[in-house]
PDB file of C-alpha atoms and ligand atoms in Angstrom:
ATOM      1  CA  MET A   1      23.905  13.885  -9.806  1.00 79.00           C
ATOM      2  CA  PRO A   2      20.671  14.710 -10.792  1.00 89.00           C
ATOM      3  CA  ARG A   3      17.457  12.450  -8.855  1.00 96.00           C
ATOM      4  CA  GLN A   4      18.147   8.832 -10.928  1.00 98.00           C
ATOM      5  CA  ALA A   5      15.095   6.228 -12.107  1.00 98.00           C
ATOM      6  CA  TYR A   6      15.794   2.895 -13.276  1.00 98.00           C
ATOM      7  CA  VAL A   7      13.259   1.995 -16.449  1.00 98.00           C
ATOM      8  CA  ASN A   8      14.233  -1.453 -18.438  1.00 97.00           C
ATOM      9  CA  GLY A   9      17.778  -2.076 -17.705  1.00 97.00           C
ATOM     10  CA  ARG A  10      19.156   1.524 -17.211  1.00 98.00           C
ATOM     11  CA  TYR A  11      19.322   4.338 -14.915  1.00 98.00           C
ATOM     12  CA  CYS A  12      19.123   7.148 -16.120  1.00 98.00           C
ATOM     13  CA  PRO A  13      17.653  11.660 -15.116  1.00 98.00           C
ATOM     14  CA  HIS A  14      13.887  10.637 -13.429  1.00 97.00           C
ATOM     15  CA  ASN A  15      12.746  13.463 -15.020  1.00 97.00           C
ATOM     16  CA  GLU A  16      13.298  12.139 -19.170  1.00 96.00           C
ATOM     17  CA  ALA A  17      12.373   8.155 -18.159  1.00 97.00           C
ATOM     18  CA  ALA A  18       9.905   7.136 -20.194  1.00 97.00           C
ATOM     19  CA  VAL A  19       7.885   3.740 -21.933  1.00 97.00           C
ATOM     20  CA  HIS A  20       6.960   3.456 -25.067  1.00 97.00           C
ATOM     21  CA  ILE A  21       3.482   4.643 -25.664  1.00 98.00           C
ATOM     22  CA  GLU A  22       2.352   0.874 -26.230  1.00 98.00           C
ATOM     23  CA  ASP A  23       3.393  -0.293 -23.232  1.00 98.00           C
ATOM     24  CA  ARG A  24       0.787  -2.453 -22.460  1.00 98.00           C
ATOM     25  CA  GLY A  25       0.136  -0.748 -18.836  1.00 98.00           C
ATOM     26  CA  TYR A  26       0.234   2.746 -20.367  1.00 98.00           C
ATOM     27  CA  GLN A  27      -2.958   1.254 -22.562  1.00 98.00           C
ATOM     28  CA  PHE A  28      -4.579  -1.407 -20.337  1.00 98.00           C
ATOM     29  CA  SER A  29      -3.533  -0.680 -16.129  1.00 98.00           C
ATOM     30  CA  ASP A  30      -1.836  -4.524 -17.591  1.00 98.00           C
ATOM     31  CA  GLY A  31       1.076  -4.389 -15.125  1.00 98.00           C
ATOM     32  CA  VAL A  32       1.080  -4.203 -10.951  1.00 98.00           C
ATOM     33  CA  TYR A  33       3.595  -2.373  -8.684  1.00 99.00           C
ATOM     34  CA  GLU A  34       5.254  -2.857  -5.232  1.00 98.00           C
ATOM     35  CA  VAL A  35       5.652   0.060  -2.338  1.00 98.00           C
ATOM     36  CA  VAL A  36       8.627  -0.791  -0.652  1.00 98.00           C
ATOM     37  CA  PRO A  37       9.125   1.550   2.027  1.00 98.00           C
ATOM     38  CA  VAL A  38      13.130   2.092   3.415  1.00 98.00           C
ATOM     39  CA  ALA A  39      14.180   3.777   6.802  1.00 97.00           C
ATOM     40  CA  LYS A  40      17.651   4.937   7.101  1.00 96.00           C
ATOM     41  CA  GLY A  41      18.773   3.337   3.978  1.00 96.00           C
ATOM     42  CA  VAL A  42      16.830  -0.166   4.378  1.00 97.00           C
ATOM     43  CA  MET A  43      13.922  -1.410   2.448  1.00 98.00           C
ATOM     44  CA  VAL A  44      12.047  -2.776   5.424  1.00 98.00           C
ATOM     45  CA  ASP A  45      10.378  -5.921   4.855  1.00 98.00           C
ATOM     46  CA  GLU A  46      12.053  -6.742   1.598  1.00 98.00           C
ATOM     47  CA  ASP A  47      11.020  -9.886   0.514  1.00 98.00           C
ATOM     48  CA  PRO A  48       7.076 -10.120   2.202  1.00 98.00           C
ATOM     49  CA  HIS A  49       6.794  -6.942  -0.426  1.00 98.00           C
ATOM     50  CA  LEU A  50       8.294  -9.173  -3.121  1.00 98.00           C
ATOM     51  CA  ASP A  51       7.304 -11.877  -2.694  1.00 98.00           C
ATOM     52  CA  ARG A  52       3.851 -10.222  -2.702  1.00 98.00           C
ATOM     53  CA  LEU A  53       4.979  -8.589  -5.783  1.00 98.00           C
ATOM     54  CA  GLU A  54       5.572 -12.372  -7.416  1.00 98.00           C
ATOM     55  CA  ARG A  55       1.761 -13.359  -6.318  1.00 98.00           C
ATOM     56  CA  SER A  56       0.787 -10.233  -8.150  1.00 98.00           C
ATOM     57  CA  LEU A  57       2.322 -11.528 -11.549  1.00 98.00           C
ATOM     58  CA  ARG A  58       1.535 -14.908 -11.083  1.00 98.00           C
ATOM     59  CA  GLU A  59      -1.997 -13.855 -10.840  1.00 98.00           C
ATOM     60  CA  LEU A  60      -1.926 -12.005 -13.840  1.00 98.00           C
ATOM     61  CA  ARG A  61       0.967 -14.667 -15.295  1.00 98.00           C
ATOM     62  CA  ILE A  62       3.301 -12.263 -16.415  1.00 98.00           C
ATOM     63  CA  ASP A  63       7.173 -13.510 -16.154  1.00 98.00           C
ATOM     64  CA  MET A  64       9.239 -11.573 -13.430  1.00 98.00           C
ATOM     65  CA  PRO A  65      10.889  -8.759 -15.547  1.00 98.00           C
ATOM     66  CA  MET A  66      14.225 -10.609 -13.245  1.00 98.00           C
ATOM     67  CA  SER A  67      15.801 -12.694 -10.485  1.00 98.00           C
ATOM     68  CA  ARG A  68      14.068 -11.723  -6.728  1.00 98.00           C
ATOM     69  CA  ALA A  69      18.440 -11.576  -6.648  1.00 98.00           C
ATOM     70  CA  ALA A  70      18.705  -8.792  -9.014  1.00 98.00           C
ATOM     71  CA  LEU A  71      15.835  -7.052  -8.205  1.00 98.00           C
ATOM     72  CA  LYS A  72      17.271  -6.090  -5.029  1.00 98.00           C
ATOM     73  CA  LEU A  73      20.829  -4.676  -6.286  1.00 98.00           C
ATOM     74  CA  VAL A  74      18.893  -2.549  -9.179  1.00 98.00           C
ATOM     75  CA  SER A  75      16.453  -1.557  -6.291  1.00 98.00           C
ATOM     76  CA  ARG A  76      19.870  -0.624  -3.739  1.00 98.00           C
ATOM     77  CA  GLU A  77      21.938   0.875  -7.345  1.00 98.00           C
ATOM     78  CA  LEU A  78      18.751   2.738  -7.299  1.00 98.00           C
ATOM     79  CA  MET A  79      18.479   3.817  -3.899  1.00 98.00           C
ATOM     80  CA  ARG A  80      22.338   4.641  -3.381  1.00 98.00           C
ATOM     81  CA  ARG A  81      21.865   7.225  -7.327  1.00 98.00           C
ATOM     82  CA  ASN A  82      19.455   8.868  -5.169  1.00 98.00           C
ATOM     83  CA  ALA A  83      20.850   9.018  -1.714  1.00 98.00           C
ATOM     84  CA  LEU A  84      17.550   8.154  -0.433  1.00 98.00           C
ATOM     85  CA  THR A  85      17.594   7.726   3.197  1.00 97.00           C
ATOM     86  CA  ASN A  86      14.043   7.772   4.373  1.00 97.00           C
ATOM     87  CA  GLY A  87      11.088   6.984   1.695  1.00 98.00           C
ATOM     88  CA  ILE A  88       9.991   4.767  -0.420  1.00 98.00           C
ATOM     89  CA  VAL A  89      10.605   2.363  -3.935  1.00 98.00           C
ATOM     90  CA  TYR A  90       8.609   2.216  -6.149  1.00 98.00           C
ATOM     91  CA  MET A  91       8.132  -0.556  -8.818  1.00 98.00           C
ATOM     92  CA  GLN A  92       6.465  -1.643 -11.450  1.00 98.00           C
ATOM     93  CA  VAL A  93       5.505  -4.355 -13.817  1.00 99.00           C
ATOM     94  CA  THR A  94       3.998  -4.492 -16.929  1.00 98.00           C
ATOM     95  CA  ARG A  95       3.030  -7.124 -19.708  1.00 98.00           C
ATOM     96  CA  GLY A  96       5.468  -5.231 -21.941  1.00 98.00           C
ATOM     97  CA  VAL A  97       4.836  -3.694 -25.590  1.00 98.00           C
ATOM     98  CA  ALA A  98       2.921  -4.808 -28.007  1.00 98.00           C
ATOM     99  CA  PRO A  99       0.635  -4.189 -30.910  1.00 97.00           C
ATOM    100  CA  ARG A 100      -2.592  -2.866 -28.865  1.00 98.00           C
ATOM    101  CA  ASP A 101      -5.399  -5.868 -28.464  1.00 98.00           C
ATOM    102  CA  HIS A 102      -6.549  -7.380 -25.706  1.00 98.00           C
ATOM    103  CA  LYS A 103      -5.649 -10.859 -26.012  1.00 98.00           C
ATOM    104  CA  PHE A 104      -2.270 -11.054 -24.719  1.00 98.00           C
ATOM    105  CA  PRO A 105       0.736 -10.613 -26.944  1.00 97.00           C
ATOM    106  CA  LYS A 106       2.796 -13.778 -28.110  1.00 94.00           C
ATOM    107  CA  ALA A 107       5.984 -12.438 -27.201  1.00 89.00           C
ATOM    108  CA  ALA A 108       6.534  -9.530 -24.882  1.00 88.00           C
ATOM    109  CA  THR A 109       9.240  -8.543 -22.629  1.00 97.00           C
ATOM    110  CA  PRO A 110       7.539  -7.558 -19.175  1.00 98.00           C
ATOM    111  CA  ALA A 111       8.829  -4.160 -18.449  1.00 98.00           C
ATOM    112  CA  LEU A 112      10.600  -2.915 -15.666  1.00 98.00           C
ATOM    113  CA  VAL A 113      10.645   0.961 -14.114  1.00 98.00           C
ATOM    114  CA  LEU A 114      11.250   1.502 -10.463  1.00 98.00           C
ATOM    115  CA  THR A 115      11.300   4.694  -8.619  1.00 98.00           C
ATOM    116  CA  THR A 116      12.486   6.168  -5.615  1.00 98.00           C
ATOM    117  CA  ARG A 117      11.167   9.332  -3.411  1.00 98.00           C
ATOM    118  CA  GLN A 118      12.375  10.807   0.172  1.00 98.00           C
ATOM    119  CA  MET A 119       9.026  11.486   2.432  1.00 97.00           C
ATOM    120  CA  LYS A 120       9.416  13.567   5.463  1.00 95.00           C
ATOM    121  CA  PRO A 121       8.208  11.026   8.677  1.00 92.00           C
ATOM    122  CA  PRO A 122       4.249  13.032   9.943  1.00 94.00           C
ATOM    123  CA  SER A 123       5.021  15.516  12.559  1.00 95.00           C
ATOM    124  CA  ALA A 124       3.829  14.597  16.744  1.00 95.00           C
ATOM    125  CA  GLN A 125       1.109  16.825  16.472  1.00 95.00           C
ATOM    126  CA  LYS A 126       0.346  15.365  13.372  1.00 95.00           C
ATOM    127  CA  LEU A 127      -0.077  12.068  14.622  1.00 96.00           C
ATOM    128  CA  ALA A 128      -0.850  13.037  17.467  1.00 95.00           C
ATOM    129  CA  GLU A 129      -3.915  15.025  15.767  1.00 97.00           C
ATOM    130  CA  GLY A 130      -5.034  11.794  13.395  1.00 98.00           C
ATOM    131  CA  VAL A 131      -6.781  12.171  10.023  1.00 98.00           C
ATOM    132  CA  ARG A 132      -9.853  12.352   9.132  1.00 98.00           C
ATOM    133  CA  VAL A 133     -11.304   9.370   6.255  1.00 98.00           C
ATOM    134  CA  ILE A 134     -14.629   9.634   4.403  1.00 98.00           C
ATOM    135  CA  THR A 135     -16.467   6.602   3.673  1.00 98.00           C
ATOM    136  CA  VAL A 136     -17.727   5.660  -0.251  1.00 98.00           C
ATOM    137  CA  PRO A 137     -19.202   2.706  -1.575  1.00 98.00           C
ATOM    138  CA  ASP A 138     -16.701  -0.101  -2.785  1.00 98.00           C
ATOM    139  CA  ILE A 139     -17.061  -0.156  -6.706  1.00 98.00           C
ATOM    140  CA  ARG A 140     -13.804  -1.791  -7.501  1.00 98.00           C
ATOM    141  CA  TRP A 141     -13.445  -5.288  -8.953  1.00 98.00           C
ATOM    142  CA  LYS A 142     -13.465  -9.293  -6.916  1.00 98.00           C
ATOM    143  CA  ARG A 143      -9.587  -9.325  -7.424  1.00 98.00           C
ATOM    144  CA  CYS A 144      -8.433  -6.139  -5.071  1.00 98.00           C
ATOM    145  CA  ASP A 145      -6.037  -9.004  -3.351  1.00 98.00           C
ATOM    146  CA  ILE A 146      -3.856  -8.591  -6.352  1.00 98.00           C
ATOM    147  CA  LYS A 147      -1.540  -5.212  -6.328  1.00 98.00           C
ATOM    148  CA  SER A 148      -2.376  -4.274 -10.108  1.00 98.00           C
ATOM    149  CA  ILE A 149      -1.876  -0.672 -11.810  1.00 98.00           C
ATOM    150  CA  SER A 150      -5.578  -0.173 -12.426  1.00 98.00           C
ATOM    151  CA  LEU A 151      -6.694   2.020  -9.733  1.00 98.00           C
ATOM    152  CA  LEU A 152      -9.251   4.247 -10.426  1.00 98.00           C
ATOM    153  CA  PRO A 153     -12.048   2.988  -8.114  1.00 98.00           C
ATOM    154  CA  ASN A 154      -9.267   4.252  -5.499  1.00 98.00           C
ATOM    155  CA  ILE A 155      -8.149   7.365  -7.369  1.00 98.00           C
ATOM    156  CA  LEU A 156     -11.918   8.610  -7.449  1.00 98.00           C
ATOM    157  CA  ALA A 157     -12.895   8.303  -3.943  1.00 98.00           C
ATOM    158  CA  LYS A 158      -9.399   9.728  -2.261  1.00 98.00           C
ATOM    159  CA  GLN A 159     -10.123  12.864  -4.278  1.00 98.00           C
ATOM    160  CA  LYS A 160     -14.404  12.540  -3.209  1.00 98.00           C
ATOM    161  CA  ALA A 161     -12.081  12.676   0.379  1.00 98.00           C
ATOM    162  CA  VAL A 162      -9.707  15.531  -0.269  1.00 98.00           C
ATOM    163  CA  GLU A 163     -11.835  18.106  -1.438  1.00 98.00           C
ATOM    164  CA  VAL A 164     -13.848  17.575   1.248  1.00 98.00           C
ATOM    165  CA  ASP A 165     -10.502  18.234   3.253  1.00 98.00           C
ATOM    166  CA  CYS A 166     -10.810  14.486   5.005  1.00 98.00           C
ATOM    167  CA  TYR A 167      -6.996  12.044   4.347  1.00 98.00           C
ATOM    168  CA  GLU A 168      -8.429   8.878   3.273  1.00 98.00           C
ATOM    169  CA  ALA A 169     -11.635   6.989   2.616  1.00 98.00           C
ATOM    170  CA  TRP A 170     -12.572   4.391   3.398  1.00 98.00           C
ATOM    171  CA  MET A 171     -14.650   1.220   0.977  1.00 98.00           C
ATOM    172  CA  VAL A 172     -17.488   0.264   1.718  1.00 98.00           C
ATOM    173  CA  ASP A 173     -19.354  -3.049   0.399  1.00 98.00           C
ATOM    174  CA  ALA A 174     -22.603  -4.108  -0.138  1.00 97.00           C
ATOM    175  CA  GLU A 175     -23.351  -5.081   3.479  1.00 98.00           C
ATOM    176  CA  ASP A 176     -21.878  -2.195   4.951  1.00 98.00           C
ATOM    177  CA  ARG A 177     -18.752  -3.609   6.026  1.00 98.00           C
ATOM    178  CA  VAL A 178     -15.166  -1.885   5.433  1.00 98.00           C
ATOM    179  CA  THR A 179     -13.160  -3.029   3.298  1.00 98.00           C
ATOM    180  CA  GLU A 180     -10.405  -0.841   3.390  1.00 99.00           C
ATOM    181  CA  GLY A 181      -8.669   2.649   2.693  1.00 99.00           C
ATOM    182  CA  THR A 182      -8.413   3.686  -1.405  1.00 98.00           C
ATOM    183  CA  SER A 183      -4.345   2.632  -0.127  1.00 98.00           C
ATOM    184  CA  THR A 184      -4.094   1.204   3.514  1.00 98.00           C
ATOM    185  CA  ASN A 185      -5.904  -0.872   5.112  1.00 99.00           C
ATOM    186  CA  ALA A 186      -8.637  -0.023   8.033  1.00 99.00           C
ATOM    187  CA  TRP A 187      -8.675  -1.107  11.899  1.00 99.00           C
ATOM    188  CA  ILE A 188     -10.480  -0.065  14.916  1.00 98.00           C
ATOM    189  CA  VAL A 189     -10.480  -1.067  18.486  1.00 98.00           C
ATOM    190  CA  THR A 190     -14.122  -1.320  19.188  1.00 98.00           C
ATOM    191  CA  GLU A 191     -16.578  -0.131  22.334  1.00 95.00           C
ATOM    192  CA  ASP A 192     -15.213  -3.481  23.699  1.00 95.00           C
ATOM    193  CA  ASN A 193     -11.777  -3.088  23.408  1.00 96.00           C
ATOM    194  CA  GLU A 194     -11.526  -5.072  20.425  1.00 97.00           C
ATOM    195  CA  LEU A 195      -8.578  -4.760  17.984  1.00 98.00           C
ATOM    196  CA  VAL A 196     -10.127  -5.240  14.332  1.00 98.00           C
ATOM    197  CA  THR A 197      -9.216  -6.027  11.083  1.00 98.00           C
ATOM    198  CA  ARG A 198     -11.132  -7.186   8.069  1.00 98.00           C
ATOM    199  CA  ASP A 199      -9.636 -10.553   7.519  1.00 98.00           C
ATOM    200  CA  VAL A 200      -7.102 -11.334   4.335  1.00 98.00           C
ATOM    201  CA  SER A 201      -9.895 -11.952   1.198  1.00 98.00           C
ATOM    202  CA  ASN A 202     -10.244 -11.253  -2.820  1.00 98.00           C
ATOM    203  CA  LEU A 203     -11.422  -8.665  -1.398  1.00 98.00           C
ATOM    204  CA  ILE A 204      -8.909  -6.735   0.304  1.00 98.00           C
ATOM    205  CA  LEU A 205      -4.689  -6.029  -0.429  1.00 98.00           C
ATOM    206  CA  SER A 206      -3.072  -7.957   2.178  1.00 98.00           C
ATOM    207  CA  GLY A 207      -1.270  -5.076   3.616  1.00 98.00           C
ATOM    208  CA  ILE A 208       2.652  -6.013   4.150  1.00 98.00           C
ATOM    209  CA  THR A 209       2.490  -3.713   7.221  1.00 98.00           C
ATOM    210  CA  ARG A 210      -0.689  -5.087   8.029  1.00 98.00           C
ATOM    211  CA  MET A 211       0.436  -8.634   8.317  1.00 98.00           C
ATOM    212  CA  ARG A 212       3.953  -7.302  10.483  1.00 98.00           C
ATOM    213  CA  LEU A 213       1.379  -5.441  12.770  1.00 98.00           C
ATOM    214  CA  LEU A 214      -0.257  -7.737  13.846  1.00 98.00           C
ATOM    215  CA  LYS A 215       2.914 -10.372  14.652  1.00 98.00           C
ATOM    216  CA  LEU A 216       3.728  -7.379  16.478  1.00 98.00           C
ATOM    217  CA  ALA A 217       0.847  -6.938  18.172  1.00 98.00           C
ATOM    218  CA  GLU A 218       0.946 -10.375  19.395  1.00 97.00           C
ATOM    219  CA  GLN A 219       4.770 -10.071  20.326  1.00 96.00           C
ATOM    220  CA  ALA A 220       2.950  -7.328  22.307  1.00 94.00           C
ATOM    221  CA  GLY A 221       0.505  -9.308  23.299  1.00 95.00           C
ATOM    222  CA  VAL A 222      -2.705  -7.268  22.136  1.00 96.00           C
ATOM    223  CA  THR A 223      -5.204  -9.227  21.363  1.00 96.00           C
ATOM    224  CA  PHE A 224      -7.345  -8.883  17.395  1.00 98.00           C
ATOM    225  CA  THR A 225      -9.825 -10.369  15.727  1.00 98.00           C
ATOM    226  CA  GLU A 226      -9.863 -10.918  11.334  1.00 98.00           C
ATOM    227  CA  ARG A 227     -12.705 -10.338  10.605  1.00 98.00           C
ATOM    228  CA  SER A 228     -14.915  -7.355   8.906  1.00 98.00           C
ATOM    229  CA  PHE A 229     -16.877  -4.860  10.456  1.00 98.00           C
ATOM    230  CA  THR A 230     -19.847  -2.652  10.196  1.00 98.00           C
ATOM    231  CA  LEU A 231     -19.645   0.678   9.630  1.00 97.00           C
ATOM    232  CA  GLU A 232     -21.545   1.032  12.190  1.00 97.00           C
ATOM    233  CA  GLU A 233     -18.811  -0.734  14.445  1.00 98.00           C
ATOM    234  CA  ALA A 234     -16.563   2.230  13.159  1.00 98.00           C
ATOM    235  CA  ARG A 235     -18.501   4.781  14.160  1.00 96.00           C
ATOM    236  CA  LYS A 236     -18.958   3.677  17.818  1.00 97.00           C
ATOM    237  CA  ALA A 237     -15.136   2.788  17.850  1.00 98.00           C
ATOM    238  CA  ARG A 238     -12.723   3.648  20.311  1.00 98.00           C
ATOM    239  CA  GLU A 239     -10.179   4.187  18.668  1.00 98.00           C
ATOM    240  CA  ALA A 240      -9.082   3.946  14.371  1.00 98.00           C
ATOM    241  CA  PHE A 241      -5.779   3.841  11.858  1.00 98.00           C
ATOM    242  CA  ILE A 242      -5.019   2.919   9.464  1.00 98.00           C
ATOM    243  CA  THR A 243      -1.918   1.298   7.829  1.00 98.00           C
ATOM    244  CA  SER A 244       0.562   1.189   4.948  1.00 98.00           C
ATOM    245  CA  SER A 245       4.151   0.869   3.940  1.00 98.00           C
ATOM    246  CA  THR A 246       3.850   5.319   3.597  1.00 98.00           C
ATOM    247  CA  ASN A 247       1.673   5.436   6.782  1.00 97.00           C
ATOM    248  CA  PHE A 248       2.965   3.004   8.563  1.00 98.00           C
ATOM    249  CA  VAL A 249      -0.210   3.463  11.418  1.00 98.00           C
ATOM    250  CA  MET A 250      -1.684   6.191  11.207  1.00 98.00           C
ATOM    251  CA  PRO A 251      -4.998   7.581  13.861  1.00 98.00           C
ATOM    252  CA  VAL A 252      -7.996   8.262  12.340  1.00 98.00           C
ATOM    253  CA  THR A 253      -9.951  10.133  14.404  1.00 98.00           C
ATOM    254  CA  ARG A 254     -12.709  10.755  12.670  1.00 98.00           C
ATOM    255  CA  ILE A 255     -15.240   8.637  10.306  1.00 98.00           C
ATOM    256  CA  ASP A 256     -17.965  11.108   7.916  1.00 97.00           C
ATOM    257  CA  GLU A 257     -17.644  13.718  10.359  1.00 93.00           C
ATOM    258  CA  VAL A 258     -18.395  12.110  13.269  1.00 96.00           C
ATOM    259  CA  PRO A 259     -15.811  11.696  15.822  1.00 98.00           C
ATOM    260  CA  VAL A 260     -13.620   8.405  17.208  1.00 98.00           C
ATOM    261  CA  GLY A 261     -13.917   8.308  20.353  1.00 97.00           C
ATOM    262  CA  ASN A 262     -12.633  10.954  22.322  1.00 95.00           C
ATOM    263  CA  GLY A 263     -11.107  12.729  18.511  1.00 97.00           C
ATOM    264  CA  HIS A 264      -7.537  12.843  19.654  1.00 96.00           C
ATOM    265  CA  ALA A 265      -5.264   9.433  18.679  1.00 97.00           C
ATOM    266  CA  GLY A 266      -6.112   6.360  20.711  1.00 97.00           C
ATOM    267  CA  LEU A 267      -3.865   4.407  23.300  1.00 97.00           C
ATOM    268  CA  VAL A 268      -3.770   1.091  21.646  1.00 98.00           C
ATOM    269  CA  THR A 269      -3.390   3.056  18.201  1.00 98.00           C
ATOM    270  CA  CYS A 270      -0.404   5.237  19.610  1.00 97.00           C
ATOM    271  CA  LYS A 271       1.220   1.442  21.270  1.00 97.00           C
ATOM    272  CA  LEU A 272       1.333  -0.077  17.982  1.00 98.00           C
ATOM    273  CA  ARG A 273       2.671   3.008  15.740  1.00 98.00           C
ATOM    274  CA  GLU A 274       5.590   2.384  18.786  1.00 97.00           C
ATOM    275  CA  SER A 275       5.955  -0.828  17.910  1.00 98.00           C
ATOM    276  CA  TYR A 276       6.005  -1.116  13.871  1.00 98.00           C
ATOM    277  CA  GLU A 277       8.523   2.449  15.031  1.00 97.00           C
ATOM    278  CA  GLY A 278      10.740   0.485  16.782  1.00 97.00           C
ATOM    279  CA  PHE A 279      10.559  -2.317  13.922  1.00 98.00           C
ATOM    280  CA  VAL A 280      11.405   0.009  11.043  1.00 96.00           C
ATOM    281  CA  GLY A 281      14.274   0.521  13.528  1.00 92.00           C
ATOM    282  CA  GLU A 282      16.408  -1.992  13.814  1.00 91.00           C
ATOM    283  CA  SER A 283      14.990  -3.006  10.567  1.00 90.00           C
ATOM    284  CA  LYS A 284      18.026  -4.762   8.229  1.00 84.00           C
ATOM    285  CA  VAL A 285      19.363  -5.388   4.821  1.00 80.00           C
ATOM    286  CA  SER A 286      18.101  -9.181   3.605  1.00 75.00           C
ATOM    287  CA  ALA A 287      20.320 -11.374   1.578  1.00 68.00           C
TER     288      ALA A 287
HETATM  289  N1  PLP B 301      -4.881  -1.559   0.842  1.00 66.93           N
HETATM  290  C1  PLP B 301      -4.944  -0.939  -0.185  1.00 66.93           C
HETATM  291  C2  PLP B 301      -5.760  -0.665  -1.676  1.00 66.93           C
HETATM  292  C3  PLP B 301      -2.991  -0.701  -0.858  1.00 66.93           C
HETATM  293  O1  PLP B 301      -3.334   0.448  -2.170  1.00 66.93           O
HETATM  294  C4  PLP B 301      -1.873  -0.767   0.158  1.00 66.93           C
HETATM  295  C5  PLP B 301      -1.230   0.050  -0.309  1.00 66.93           C
HETATM  296  O2  PLP B 301      -1.133   0.674  -1.177  1.00 66.93           O
HETATM  297  C6  PLP B 301      -2.314  -1.116   0.765  1.00 66.93           C
HETATM  298  C7  PLP B 301      -3.827  -1.627   1.117  1.00 66.93           C
HETATM  299  C8  PLP B 301      -1.824  -1.192   2.495  1.00 66.93           C
HETATM  300  O3  PLP B 301      -0.334  -1.988   1.938  1.00 66.93           O
HETATM  301  P1  PLP B 301       1.068  -1.767   2.408  1.00 66.93           P
HETATM  302  O4  PLP B 301       1.163  -2.272   4.117  1.00 66.93           O
HETATM  303  O5  PLP B 301       1.911  -2.981   1.947  1.00 66.93           O
HETATM  304  O6  PLP B 301       1.371  -0.546   2.063  1.00 66.93           O
END
């Protein structure tokens, strides 16, 4: 069967899937999305992802396009049709189709698109080498807690990183404190061995991987602090890494050309990656 997508009530071939030209997502970025990791055919942390989707929608006053239970069924069916084992389910909800006008339409039905993507885990060599990041000013709006499909600053920053052979860009606020990556949360182990990631606020996306990793760190007896950290602290850090649904825990071994620690993936980072992989491996289908 060719790869399938789900668009507003229909499963269809991925390369034929389309939405209307007056979908408000297309015209205004008036919508939100979720990326749920899938491991061995099971959606990882599905409910926390759906909680965040519902929250993002609430903040924008868009209705859920269907019940949570129905969304779970549609996700499972799409995964089945695409024989998805490891990768992601992408979900996007927009305010729907209406004549172009900034104000909310009186009657629009939220539009739902689902796709899946098969992904390979990174090689052991890649994990040992880690990735390089650059830093850029954070020019985003003040509601980064909403997982909005409006991602221009993130795209521009990521492109800048790729053009200098880096994997990710860490965005830095006006006080020289790292907010997060373009599609990842940022972490360091400081000179004094403190595991730090920025506290959740309107200035970052509350990553589901971040949240899970904090719980796993606690269970493993790894102490941590949720606080902002400066670029200077990051450059002096012993270890650094990023987290996200597609990267899990990925070591960062260079920040703006400066090697982090000894320039290789750090011990705490590797331990946390192992914990997270263990958690993913044990994930069960939720009700
Ligand atoms: N921060 C931003 C800006 C993101 O776009 C993402 C994921 O897309 C994350 C953090 C990580 O979130 P999660 O762990 O839920 O994938």
